[in-house]
Amino acid sequence: MTDTAAKTPVLEIRNLHARIEEREILKGVNLVIPQGEVHAIMGRNGSGKSTLSYVLAGKEDYEITEGEILLNGESILEMEPAERAAAGIFLAFQYPIEIPGVATMTFLKAAINAQRKARGEGELSTPDFMRAVKEAGAQLNVDSAMLKRPLNVGFSGGEKKRAEIMQMALLKPSLAVLDETDSGLDIDALQVVSKGVNALRDGKRSMLVITHYQRLLNHIVPDVVHVFSDGRIVESGDKDLALQLEAKGYADYDGQAA
Amino acid sequence: MRPAFPVRLGIAEETLIAQLKAAGADQIAERVTVAGLPTRRVEAYHYTDLKTLLRTIPPLAQPANEATGTALRVAGAYTLSIVNGVVQNAATAPEGVIVGKTHGGVLTHRDDTLVGISNGLTKEALSLDLKGAIGQVIQIDHRIEGEAAHVADATKIFVADDSSVVILETFSGSDAAHVGNHASYIALGKNAVVTHVTVDLGSRSTSHFATNEYHLGDGAQLRTLVVHAGSGLARTHLFPRMEGAGAHADVTGLNLVAEGQHSDITMETTHAVPHTSSQPLFKSITRGRSKAVVQGKLIVARDAQKTDAKFMHQGLMLSDDAEILSKPELEIYADDVVCGHGSTCGKLDDDSLFYLLSRGIPKAEAETMLVRGFIAELIDPIEDEALNEALQGIVDGWLLGDH
Ligand SMILES: Nc1ncnc2c1ncn2[C@@H]1O[C@H](COP(=O)(O)OP(=O)(O)O)[C@@H](O)[C@H]1O
Ligand SMILES: [Mg+2]
């Protein structure tokens, strides 16, 4: 890798505006995440954090009215969600979807192989696939009983979140967006999930960790913390910014955003 | 019921009456003469008006000179064939299976024109006496070969007490405007466990009619799966009768309809004695301008207390031009029962689709996964692996537009 390539950020968002049903939700987001860094976005409920995550993953419902999203220097705005995934974006959903009738293992295999195919790699053999699933499952306490169920069906809140991180471990994205991965987790589950996430911090993979509690950031310590309010980033700082927010709340930012 | 004025008969009805008279089926010939083919005013045919849909009736079938192979091969199955209404000689039957023939129709007489025609025109029926745990799938392959033909054929099956079997009936044939009128009569002895799968793979020009009658003794367990995946017009009329305490039936079915097709599953389940249960579950998937119908009637007799029965029909529209019609009906004469019904209809769920896409699964594959997921409840309980795969293959083929 040349020096210039190394300096290209994994994610660069420029003045991003997005609306849904005539209502503007994202109002000029600017964000740069260099390779290997973990950035946190904190903001109160309804400020547009999940919207940002969906727009990154390519959900159709949103209209991008202005701005640009670059993944490793390339615009992804025209890319389908599946192409974005193959290009390295992974979204751990705030509310993972239950899909009855679709076996978890069938889904995992389809996802891994589709991404490999899109990248011009061969299919994973069944033994290699089983080994990878077993390994990732062991790390995240996802047992074989869970894997035998239909996708996310009947999973508790915590099981769903563990399963999301397990998918991330299997799909090895270059940019992981974790939307409120801590919500609905008790302290034990939070530790399992954080450990799983931290194991995937390898100095190359970048992450965007969305939360509205500081708590998660004690476990997944970010390089940079951004404060999100009314559809944009209003302040950025190091991990101590999260602690200040926890002490003072978001009130200071309310007027500023308007 | 004799209308004040005789109905105007069409060419189809004239042909049918002549065929019935020639076969000596005077009673049903008289009925068709007076009332014609069932119209939408007959409840059970409300969405499948045969007077409008059946414009011609082809000549009665001649024995076929040549026969194509079965439309659905299931590894390991013991296969029997009925070609153009003629029961074919079969290979040596597995242990516990006695194959024979009976004369005439097999259905219980009832107020239904197609049942009357079946009984009137069926010359010989395939009969099976089944005993013990039969490991091999028994396939009865119905085919209509050659020029367009009107065929009435039938099977009559007795499953002995404490016996178990999986029976598959497949329907296919040459690409011609056939009219098939197929009857299946299955009696389940005490604690018998039976899976009965019927699959229509007829050509688009074919009209497929089937009547399945089931009698369940004490503790008998029936799973039935009707799949309409071929004929331009397909209708299966199911009559399960729960006649012994502890009997349970999972009555299931799947309409797969594409451009120009019309499929109808109509069920009338009777809970005749106390302590029986049934779980009717039907699904319809539509593409193009097409129509899928499911009607489900639950009848609970006066002293059939503790009946537990729930009818469900779920529709999945893959196009905007299709129609999915659903009609549940409860006729309950007992007071201590749990009965219900429900219908849903929708498109593929956007959030589910996005979830799969976000994992890198391309759109067409993701949609296929969701459709497979939608019908998994129907296919998964078919435990025989080869049969399960064959059924999955039909669905996948349909999704690819093969038939
Ligand atoms: N489908 C939608 N239609 C209209 N408004 C929406 C829709 N989804 C989200 N919103 C609105 O967008 C705003 C931001 O929501 P969201 O991105 O979920 O915020 P956060 O994740 O920060 O809690 C909220 O006011 C929410 O009501
Ligand atoms: Mg959110």
XYZ file of C-alpha atoms and ligand atoms in Angstrom:
689
model
C 0.000 0.000 0.000
C 1.380 3.428 -0.932
C 1.408 6.296 1.529
C -1.435 8.099 -0.210
C -3.582 4.987 -0.145
C -2.915 4.532 3.546
C -4.146 8.053 4.133
C -7.429 7.585 2.324
C -9.998 7.355 5.101
C -12.179 4.285 5.191
C -15.243 6.475 5.475
C -15.753 10.055 4.503
C -19.152 11.713 4.740
C -19.441 15.208 3.271
C -22.336 17.526 3.979
C -24.864 14.696 3.865
C -28.534 15.642 3.735
C -31.233 12.971 3.692
C -34.980 13.049 3.925
C -37.809 10.619 4.334
C -41.346 11.399 3.276
C -40.573 15.107 2.724
C -38.983 15.414 6.151
C -35.294 16.226 6.387
C -33.606 14.054 9.013
C -29.915 14.399 8.186
C -28.975 18.053 7.874
C -25.364 18.196 6.796
C -23.344 15.384 8.358
C -19.570 15.622 8.049
C -17.484 12.739 9.302
C -14.096 11.203 8.507
C -13.031 7.829 9.901
C -9.456 6.834 9.112
C -8.484 3.212 8.789
C -8.400 1.315 12.077
C -10.145 3.960 14.161
C -13.228 3.516 16.271
C -15.527 6.519 16.336
C -18.533 6.876 18.581
C -21.653 8.865 17.815
C -23.725 9.919 20.783
C -26.995 11.708 20.617
C -30.408 11.625 22.078
C -33.267 9.549 20.764
C -34.732 10.858 17.566
C -31.653 12.873 16.563
C -31.167 10.813 13.401
C -28.491 8.273 14.363
C -30.284 5.212 13.001
C -31.154 7.160 9.880
C -27.459 7.757 9.324
C -26.747 4.045 9.759
C -29.500 3.072 7.277
C -28.329 5.624 4.745
C -24.802 4.201 4.988
C -26.131 0.674 4.427
C -28.251 1.835 1.478
C -31.838 1.495 2.656
C -34.148 2.643 -0.136
C -36.608 4.687 1.913
C -34.335 7.716 2.132
C -33.714 10.395 -0.421
C -30.225 11.857 -0.418
C -30.657 15.502 -1.372
C -27.109 16.702 -0.927
C -23.653 15.490 -0.045
C -21.442 12.489 -0.598
C -20.451 9.237 1.056
C -17.049 7.815 0.166
C -15.931 4.356 1.148
C -12.174 3.991 0.720
C -12.347 7.059 -1.516
C -15.144 5.758 -3.772
C -18.682 7.091 -3.777
C -21.214 4.504 -2.678
C -24.389 6.535 -3.241
C -25.234 4.680 -6.434
C -24.517 1.259 -4.967
C -27.176 -1.290 -3.985
C -27.176 -2.450 -0.355
C -25.732 -5.852 -1.318
C -22.892 -4.186 -3.241
C -22.112 -1.980 -0.276
C -21.934 -5.041 1.940
C -19.562 -6.734 -0.465
C -17.514 -3.527 -0.525
C -17.061 -3.843 3.226
C -19.918 -2.096 5.050
C -21.642 -3.982 7.829
C -24.546 -2.628 9.867
C -25.356 -4.206 13.210
C -29.047 -3.289 13.443
C -30.568 -1.538 16.428
C -33.524 -3.869 15.942
C -32.400 -7.033 14.112
C -35.194 -8.424 11.960
C -36.827 -11.773 12.686
C -37.289 -13.820 9.526
C -39.419 -16.937 10.053
C -38.765 -19.837 7.720
C -35.192 -18.801 6.919
C -32.719 -21.019 8.764
C -29.891 -19.083 10.431
C -27.212 -21.359 8.949
C -28.672 -21.081 5.438
C -28.660 -17.318 5.800
C -25.074 -17.158 7.086
C -23.805 -19.334 4.283
C -25.682 -17.335 1.643
C -24.321 -14.061 3.018
C -20.703 -15.214 3.246
C -20.710 -16.797 -0.191
C -22.521 -13.903 -1.867
C -19.894 -11.496 -0.570
C -17.067 -13.802 -1.580
C -18.550 -14.164 -5.044
C -18.933 -10.396 -5.430
C -15.243 -10.060 -4.591
C -14.306 -12.758 -7.075
C -13.425 -15.321 -4.396
C -14.550 -18.948 -4.419
C -17.279 -20.373 -2.191
C -16.334 -21.416 1.295
C -16.352 -25.205 1.652
C -18.902 -26.622 4.064
C -16.267 -27.779 6.605
C -14.546 -24.363 6.490
C -17.908 -22.659 6.890
C -18.855 -24.867 9.849
C -15.493 -24.231 11.480
C -15.827 -20.457 11.054
C -19.348 -20.459 12.491
C -18.327 -22.614 15.427
C -15.411 -20.345 16.221
C -17.396 -17.114 15.978
C -20.289 -18.684 17.865
C -18.055 -19.800 20.733
C -16.697 -16.309 21.177
C -20.137 -14.727 21.341
C -21.989 -17.425 23.268
C -24.126 -18.229 20.252
C -24.803 -21.921 20.746
C -25.899 -24.516 18.228
C -29.492 -24.401 19.523
C -29.685 -20.730 18.469
C -28.130 -21.512 15.105
C -30.776 -24.143 14.447
C -33.605 -21.649 14.819
C -34.935 -19.479 12.021
C -33.085 -16.197 11.659
C -33.430 -14.172 14.890
C -36.814 -15.792 15.571
C -37.518 -16.131 19.270
C -34.100 -14.691 20.142
C -34.044 -12.514 23.246
C -32.828 -8.930 22.858
C -29.364 -9.951 24.018
C -29.244 -13.001 21.763
C -30.102 -10.854 18.774
C -27.251 -8.463 19.524
C -24.782 -11.301 20.036
C -25.920 -12.833 16.764
C -25.347 -9.497 14.982
C -21.759 -9.309 16.220
C -21.252 -12.927 15.293
C -22.349 -12.085 11.738
C -19.869 -9.230 11.775
C -17.092 -11.600 12.887
C -17.949 -13.923 9.990
C -18.315 -11.229 7.335
C -15.158 -9.323 8.339
C -16.217 -5.866 7.121
C -13.790 -2.983 6.681
C -16.350 -0.611 8.203
C -18.700 -1.797 10.935
C -21.586 0.418 11.999
C -22.995 -0.663 15.347
C -26.377 0.910 16.038
C -27.217 0.876 19.761
C -25.614 -2.513 20.168
C -25.792 -1.997 23.936
C -29.523 -1.417 24.146
C -31.398 -4.202 25.872
C -28.238 -5.825 27.215
C -27.566 -6.649 30.845
C -24.032 -6.162 32.116
C -22.940 -9.749 31.397
C -24.240 -9.654 27.850
C -22.662 -6.224 27.382
C -19.303 -7.708 28.335
C -19.665 -10.628 25.919
C -20.660 -8.317 23.077
C -17.912 -5.776 23.826
C -15.320 -8.506 23.997
C -16.525 -9.761 20.629
C -16.326 -6.283 19.140
C -12.904 -5.572 20.644
C -11.579 -8.841 19.233
C -12.429 -7.443 15.794
C -10.382 -4.273 16.375
C -7.297 -5.165 14.462
C -5.817 -1.787 13.584
C -7.294 -1.978 10.067
C -11.015 -2.334 10.553
C -12.884 0.888 11.243
C -15.992 1.179 13.347
C -18.772 3.625 13.961
C -20.356 2.925 17.325
C -23.747 4.575 17.808
C -25.155 4.858 21.305
C -26.990 7.210 23.551
C -25.386 5.907 26.740
C -21.812 6.448 27.731
C -21.797 3.012 29.389
C -20.889 1.098 26.210
C -17.862 3.294 25.662
C -16.268 2.026 28.896
C -16.099 -1.328 27.186
C -15.484 -0.316 23.591
C -13.148 2.612 24.057
C -13.409 4.966 21.068
C -10.639 6.987 19.459
C -13.011 9.844 18.741
C -16.422 10.791 20.148
C -18.918 12.848 18.122
C -22.006 14.491 19.499
C -24.992 14.184 17.184
C -27.898 16.562 17.431
C -30.777 17.282 15.094
C -29.285 15.563 12.087
C -25.639 16.540 12.289
C -22.427 16.321 14.234
C -22.142 19.333 16.524
C -18.995 18.535 18.478
C -16.125 16.087 18.378
C -13.514 15.177 20.953
C -11.689 12.326 22.608
C -13.263 9.699 24.877
C -13.588 12.171 27.745
C -16.264 13.985 25.780
C -18.505 10.980 26.442
C -18.001 11.371 30.172
C -18.819 15.088 30.048
C -21.981 14.292 28.113
C -22.946 11.700 30.666
C -22.557 14.318 33.433
C -24.211 17.267 31.667
C -26.645 15.722 29.201
C -27.402 16.972 25.703
C -29.157 20.179 26.728
C -26.186 22.377 25.809
C -26.432 21.275 22.193
C -30.138 21.714 21.685
C -30.127 25.385 20.742
C -26.948 25.060 18.752
C -28.377 22.562 16.344
C -31.463 24.506 15.426
C -83.249 -27.403 -6.028
C -84.939 -26.985 -9.397
C -84.953 -23.436 -10.726
C -88.194 -22.058 -12.156
C -86.644 -21.808 -15.607
C -84.112 -24.295 -16.894
C -80.671 -22.745 -17.260
C -79.257 -22.180 -20.722
C -76.697 -24.906 -21.352
C -73.403 -24.244 -23.085
C -71.391 -26.532 -25.364
C -69.362 -27.813 -22.437
C -72.490 -28.855 -20.598
C -74.052 -30.481 -23.688
C -70.895 -32.557 -24.210
C -70.744 -33.456 -20.547
C -74.373 -34.566 -20.447
C -73.858 -36.791 -23.491
C -70.765 -38.335 -21.869
C -72.595 -38.957 -18.609
C -75.583 -40.504 -20.356
C -73.327 -42.759 -22.424
C -71.721 -43.917 -19.183
C -75.133 -44.664 -17.685
C -74.784 -41.929 -15.069
C -78.330 -40.700 -15.501
C -78.748 -38.998 -12.148
C -75.803 -36.655 -12.529
C -76.652 -36.158 -16.213
C -80.076 -34.978 -15.081
C -78.533 -32.658 -12.509
C -76.264 -31.012 -15.091
C -79.199 -30.769 -17.493
C -81.288 -28.924 -14.915
C -78.693 -26.817 -13.127
C -75.771 -26.638 -15.533
C -72.212 -26.472 -14.252
C -71.846 -24.785 -10.850
C -71.793 -21.001 -11.016
C -70.720 -18.408 -8.470
C -74.132 -18.758 -6.852
C -73.096 -22.179 -5.546
C -71.170 -21.322 -2.351
C -68.361 -23.833 -2.837
C -67.736 -22.496 -6.359
C -68.179 -18.840 -5.504
C -64.798 -17.726 -6.854
C -64.431 -20.514 -9.401
C -67.458 -20.291 -11.655
C -67.190 -23.410 -13.799
C -69.886 -22.289 -16.195
C -67.672 -19.381 -17.190
C -64.283 -21.042 -16.831
C -65.007 -24.350 -18.593
C -65.964 -23.466 -22.156
C -65.461 -26.908 -23.650
C -65.187 -30.468 -22.458
C -62.883 -32.644 -24.573
C -63.899 -36.182 -25.574
C -63.548 -38.937 -22.997
C -60.013 -40.304 -22.912
C -58.896 -43.312 -24.948
C -56.200 -45.571 -23.512
C -52.845 -43.983 -24.280
C -50.401 -45.578 -26.722
C -47.396 -43.862 -25.334
C -46.648 -42.390 -21.989
C -44.101 -39.843 -20.952
C -42.321 -40.258 -17.660
C -43.543 -38.849 -14.381
C -43.285 -35.107 -13.951
C -41.864 -35.518 -10.470
C -39.311 -38.181 -9.700
C -38.776 -38.976 -6.043
C -35.781 -41.161 -5.284
C -36.746 -44.419 -3.606
C -40.483 -44.101 -4.220
C -42.658 -47.075 -5.203
C -44.530 -45.749 -8.234
C -47.946 -46.718 -9.565
C -49.433 -45.089 -12.640
C -52.848 -44.248 -13.928
C -52.674 -43.131 -17.549
C -55.776 -41.709 -19.238
C -57.864 -43.269 -16.499
C -56.389 -46.756 -16.941
C -54.605 -48.293 -13.960
C -51.240 -49.594 -15.184
C -49.610 -52.825 -14.146
C -47.116 -52.266 -11.404
C -43.866 -53.690 -10.138
C -43.921 -55.951 -7.085
C -45.259 -53.982 -4.174
C -43.246 -53.409 -1.006
C -44.183 -55.324 2.135
C -47.468 -54.196 3.644
C -48.814 -52.857 0.351
C -51.588 -54.653 -1.512
C -52.392 -53.124 -4.894
C -55.718 -53.783 -6.594
C -58.497 -52.317 -8.694
C -62.102 -51.559 -7.899
C -64.913 -50.720 -10.275
C -66.674 -47.387 -10.383
C -66.223 -44.209 -8.394
C -64.845 -43.910 -4.888
C -66.361 -40.764 -3.422
C -69.186 -40.544 -0.920
C -72.267 -39.178 -2.605
C -72.783 -35.509 -1.806
C -74.372 -32.390 -3.177
C -71.513 -31.483 -5.521
C -71.476 -31.628 -9.298
C -67.802 -32.569 -9.716
C -68.181 -35.376 -7.168
C -71.174 -36.645 -9.131
C -69.239 -36.500 -12.414
C -66.293 -38.321 -10.849
C -68.494 -41.124 -9.566
C -70.406 -41.231 -12.836
C -67.427 -41.432 -15.171
C -64.782 -43.337 -13.188
C -64.594 -46.854 -14.640
C -61.892 -48.302 -12.462
C -60.046 -47.085 -9.413
C -56.649 -47.980 -8.065
C -57.042 -49.527 -4.633
C -54.391 -49.815 -1.960
C -54.520 -51.707 1.299
C -51.689 -50.563 3.504
C -50.494 -52.188 6.684
C -47.525 -51.623 8.988
C -44.821 -48.979 8.910
C -44.246 -48.441 5.203
C -40.849 -46.835 4.711
C -41.057 -46.252 0.967
C -42.980 -43.266 -0.378
C -45.889 -44.558 -2.467
C -46.316 -42.426 -5.553
C -49.436 -42.557 -7.678
C -48.642 -40.858 -10.939
C -51.715 -39.666 -12.852
C -51.110 -38.720 -16.440
C -53.274 -37.579 -19.318
C -51.526 -38.252 -22.615
C -52.203 -37.520 -26.266
C -54.954 -35.270 -27.636
C -57.123 -33.200 -25.322
C -59.143 -35.614 -23.197
C -61.632 -35.700 -20.378
C -60.436 -38.128 -17.718
C -62.011 -39.373 -14.526
C -59.712 -41.470 -12.377
C -59.590 -42.427 -8.739
C -57.718 -44.012 -5.894
C -59.166 -45.730 -2.865
C -56.793 -46.271 0.016
C -57.232 -48.054 3.333
C -54.559 -47.582 5.953
C -54.802 -50.197 8.703
C -54.727 -49.473 12.450
C -51.320 -48.403 13.807
C -49.861 -48.158 10.301
C -47.907 -45.318 8.761
C -47.289 -44.246 5.194
C -46.406 -41.329 2.945
C -48.497 -41.138 -0.234
C -47.697 -38.814 -3.122
C -50.087 -38.249 -6.000
C -48.747 -36.389 -9.022
C -50.775 -35.082 -11.950
C -49.279 -34.208 -15.323
C -49.493 -35.019 -19.003
C -49.268 -33.730 -22.536
C -49.751 -30.057 -23.335
C -53.411 -30.127 -24.383
C -56.746 -28.812 -23.132
C -57.380 -31.801 -20.882
C -59.998 -31.864 -18.189
C -58.976 -34.122 -15.322
C -61.437 -35.097 -12.627
C -59.479 -36.958 -9.963
C -60.771 -38.537 -6.796
C -58.923 -39.815 -3.752
C -60.570 -41.614 -0.887
C -58.369 -42.354 2.108
C -59.533 -44.085 5.275
C -57.184 -43.990 8.265
C -57.565 -46.723 10.881
C -56.959 -46.240 14.597
C -53.704 -44.394 15.265
C -52.712 -44.532 11.615
C -50.242 -41.825 10.595
C -50.581 -40.679 6.998
C -48.971 -37.971 4.919
C -50.827 -37.360 1.657
C -49.265 -34.971 -0.842
C -50.923 -34.098 -4.142
C -49.066 -32.091 -6.756
C -50.625 -30.681 -9.903
C -48.016 -30.216 -12.618
C -50.393 -30.200 -15.570
C -49.861 -27.969 -18.584
C -51.218 -24.439 -18.789
C -53.942 -25.617 -21.169
C -55.163 -28.234 -18.702
C -58.027 -27.921 -16.225
C -57.330 -29.954 -13.120
C -60.007 -30.941 -10.638
C -59.431 -33.106 -7.620
C -61.604 -34.198 -4.741
C -59.874 -35.654 -1.696
C -61.961 -37.364 0.923
C -60.447 -38.451 4.246
C -61.908 -40.478 7.089
C -59.938 -40.458 10.336
C -60.453 -43.078 13.049
C -59.487 -42.832 16.733
C -56.110 -41.204 17.213
C -55.377 -41.064 13.484
C -52.969 -38.350 12.356
C -53.212 -36.932 8.858
C -51.007 -34.409 7.150
C -52.189 -33.439 3.725
C -50.464 -31.029 1.369
C -52.052 -29.881 -1.888
C -49.740 -28.126 -4.329
C -51.121 -26.387 -7.410
C -48.148 -25.608 -9.616
C -49.116 -26.358 -13.194
C -52.565 -26.358 -14.740
C -54.091 -23.115 -15.994
C -57.180 -23.888 -13.933
C -56.729 -25.992 -10.819
C -59.152 -26.763 -8.076
C -58.860 -29.206 -5.211
C -61.800 -29.855 -2.955
C -60.864 -31.371 0.400
C -63.258 -33.222 2.651
C -61.535 -34.415 5.816
C -63.831 -36.062 8.355
C -62.678 -36.509 11.920
C -64.556 -39.600 13.046
C -62.582 -40.905 16.016
C -61.540 -39.315 19.313
C -57.986 -38.011 19.270
C -57.890 -37.708 15.496
C -55.879 -34.777 14.176
C -55.426 -33.390 10.692
C -52.948 -30.834 9.423
C -54.739 -29.849 6.252
C -52.348 -27.750 4.207
C -52.081 -26.431 0.699
C -50.203 -24.123 -1.604
C -51.455 -22.241 -4.656
C -48.639 -21.106 -6.920
C -50.161 -18.995 -9.659
C -48.571 -17.004 -12.444
C -49.898 -14.991 -15.381
C -53.306 -16.208 -16.502
C -53.693 -18.972 -13.918
C -56.546 -19.631 -11.544
C -56.104 -21.962 -8.564
C -58.622 -22.829 -5.905
C -58.362 -24.921 -2.776
C -61.688 -25.408 -1.079
C -61.889 -27.321 2.175
C -64.750 -28.614 4.222
C -63.576 -30.302 7.412
C -66.099 -32.058 9.586
C -65.449 -32.698 13.243
C -68.002 -35.427 13.833
C -67.084 -36.647 17.331
C -65.695 -35.084 20.545
C -61.964 -34.511 21.106
C -60.639 -34.036 17.602
C -58.520 -31.285 16.154
C -57.487 -29.856 12.833
C -55.095 -27.185 11.689
C -55.886 -26.044 8.157
C -53.057 -23.870 6.829
C -53.021 -22.629 3.255
C -50.746 -20.272 1.388
C -51.039 -18.619 -1.993
C -48.283 -16.944 -3.965
C -49.230 -14.930 -7.011
C -47.363 -13.452 -9.921
C -48.696 -11.610 -12.962
C -52.439 -11.322 -13.568
C -53.644 -14.391 -11.748
C -56.116 -15.563 -9.167
C -55.711 -17.713 -6.066
C -58.651 -18.844 -3.989
C -58.830 -20.565 -0.636
C -62.108 -21.362 1.042
C -62.173 -23.139 4.347
C -65.223 -24.401 6.132
C -65.124 -25.977 9.565
C -68.164 -27.974 10.576
C -68.442 -29.055 14.199
C -71.220 -31.553 14.906
C -73.620 -31.081 17.817
C -71.860 -33.338 20.289
C -68.303 -32.828 18.980
C -67.209 -31.063 22.167
C -63.564 -30.102 22.727
C -62.987 -29.643 19.015
C -59.900 -27.538 18.385
C -59.669 -26.173 14.862
C -58.054 -23.128 13.325
C -58.171 -22.185 9.660
C -55.507 -19.907 8.239
C -54.815 -18.568 4.755
C -51.795 -16.430 4.010
C -51.294 -14.737 0.683
C -48.104 -13.360 -0.783
C -48.440 -11.057 -3.784
C -45.369 -10.794 -5.966
C -47.236 -8.552 -8.415
C -49.895 -5.884 -8.170
C -52.237 -7.437 -10.716
C -53.083 -10.631 -8.900
C -56.115 -11.432 -6.817
C -56.029 -13.502 -3.669
C -59.422 -14.473 -2.325
C -60.109 -15.988 1.025
C -63.306 -17.231 2.557
C -63.421 -18.855 5.966
C -66.661 -20.313 7.250
C -67.554 -21.766 10.620
C -70.563 -23.972 11.139
C -70.505 -24.912 14.795
C -73.216 -26.850 16.560
C -71.293 -27.727 19.758
C -70.662 -25.175 22.512
C -67.392 -26.261 24.139
C -64.975 -25.796 21.243
C -62.014 -23.649 20.230
C -62.415 -22.672 16.605
C -60.987 -19.794 14.672
C -59.913 -18.472 11.349
C -57.598 -15.861 9.934
C -56.352 -14.498 6.654
C -53.437 -12.289 5.806
C -52.257 -10.895 2.524
C -49.199 -8.884 1.711
C -46.041 -8.400 -0.258
C -42.537 -9.386 0.700
C -41.600 -7.479 3.822
C -39.308 -4.542 2.971
C -37.470 -4.633 6.284
C -36.755 -8.354 5.971
C -35.547 -7.844 2.428
C -33.272 -4.970 3.444
C -31.811 -7.049 6.274
C -30.789 -9.784 3.833
C -29.497 -7.250 1.275
C -27.444 -5.507 3.942
C -25.581 -8.789 4.438
C -24.551 -8.852 0.795
C -27.208 -11.240 -0.495
C -28.281 -10.063 -3.990
C -31.885 -9.026 -4.440
C -33.159 -11.986 -6.481
C -31.576 -14.459 -4.064
C -32.896 -12.579 -1.047
C -36.413 -12.608 -2.490
C -36.160 -16.336 -3.142
C -35.045 -16.883 0.452
C -38.030 -14.953 1.745
C -40.477 -16.827 -0.466
C -38.972 -20.133 0.626
C -39.255 -18.902 4.176
C -42.895 -18.041 3.612
C -43.774 -21.607 2.667
C -41.305 -23.408 4.940
C -44.141 -24.201 7.353
C -45.749 -26.287 4.629
C -42.690 -28.041 3.195
C -40.566 -28.577 6.326
C -42.961 -31.069 7.982
C -42.567 -33.428 4.993
C -39.923 -35.603 6.576
C -39.021 -37.886 3.697
C -35.875 -36.210 2.436
C -36.245 -37.047 -1.251
C -39.873 -35.907 -1.296
C -39.043 -32.759 0.630
C -36.344 -31.913 -1.914
C -38.626 -32.664 -4.840
C -41.263 -30.303 -3.440
C -38.686 -27.608 -2.772
C -37.564 -28.104 -6.374
C -41.084 -27.412 -7.629
C -41.228 -24.164 -5.700
C -37.777 -23.098 -6.874
C -38.691 -23.986 -10.457
C -41.865 -21.953 -10.175
C -39.928 -18.985 -8.860
C -37.601 -19.211 -11.845
C -40.663 -19.258 -14.112
C -40.172 -22.866 -15.256
C -43.803 -23.826 -14.957
N -39.921 5.907 8.310
C -39.931 7.132 8.863
N -40.821 8.050 8.450
C -40.844 9.293 9.001
N -40.026 9.695 9.975
C -39.107 8.829 10.422
C -39.010 7.500 9.903
N -38.013 6.859 10.539
C -37.515 7.736 11.437
N -38.175 8.922 11.378
C -37.936 10.092 12.187
O -36.594 10.496 12.003
C -36.061 10.996 13.191
C -34.758 10.298 13.497
O -34.994 8.954 13.795
P -33.797 7.947 14.065
O -32.815 8.062 12.984
O -34.378 6.622 14.340
O -33.188 8.558 15.410
P -32.263 7.902 16.525
O -31.719 6.630 15.983
O -31.243 8.927 16.770
O -33.114 7.672 17.716
C -37.117 10.780 14.263
O -37.770 11.998 14.490
C -38.055 9.781 13.656
O -39.347 9.983 14.114
Mg -31.816 4.675 16.734
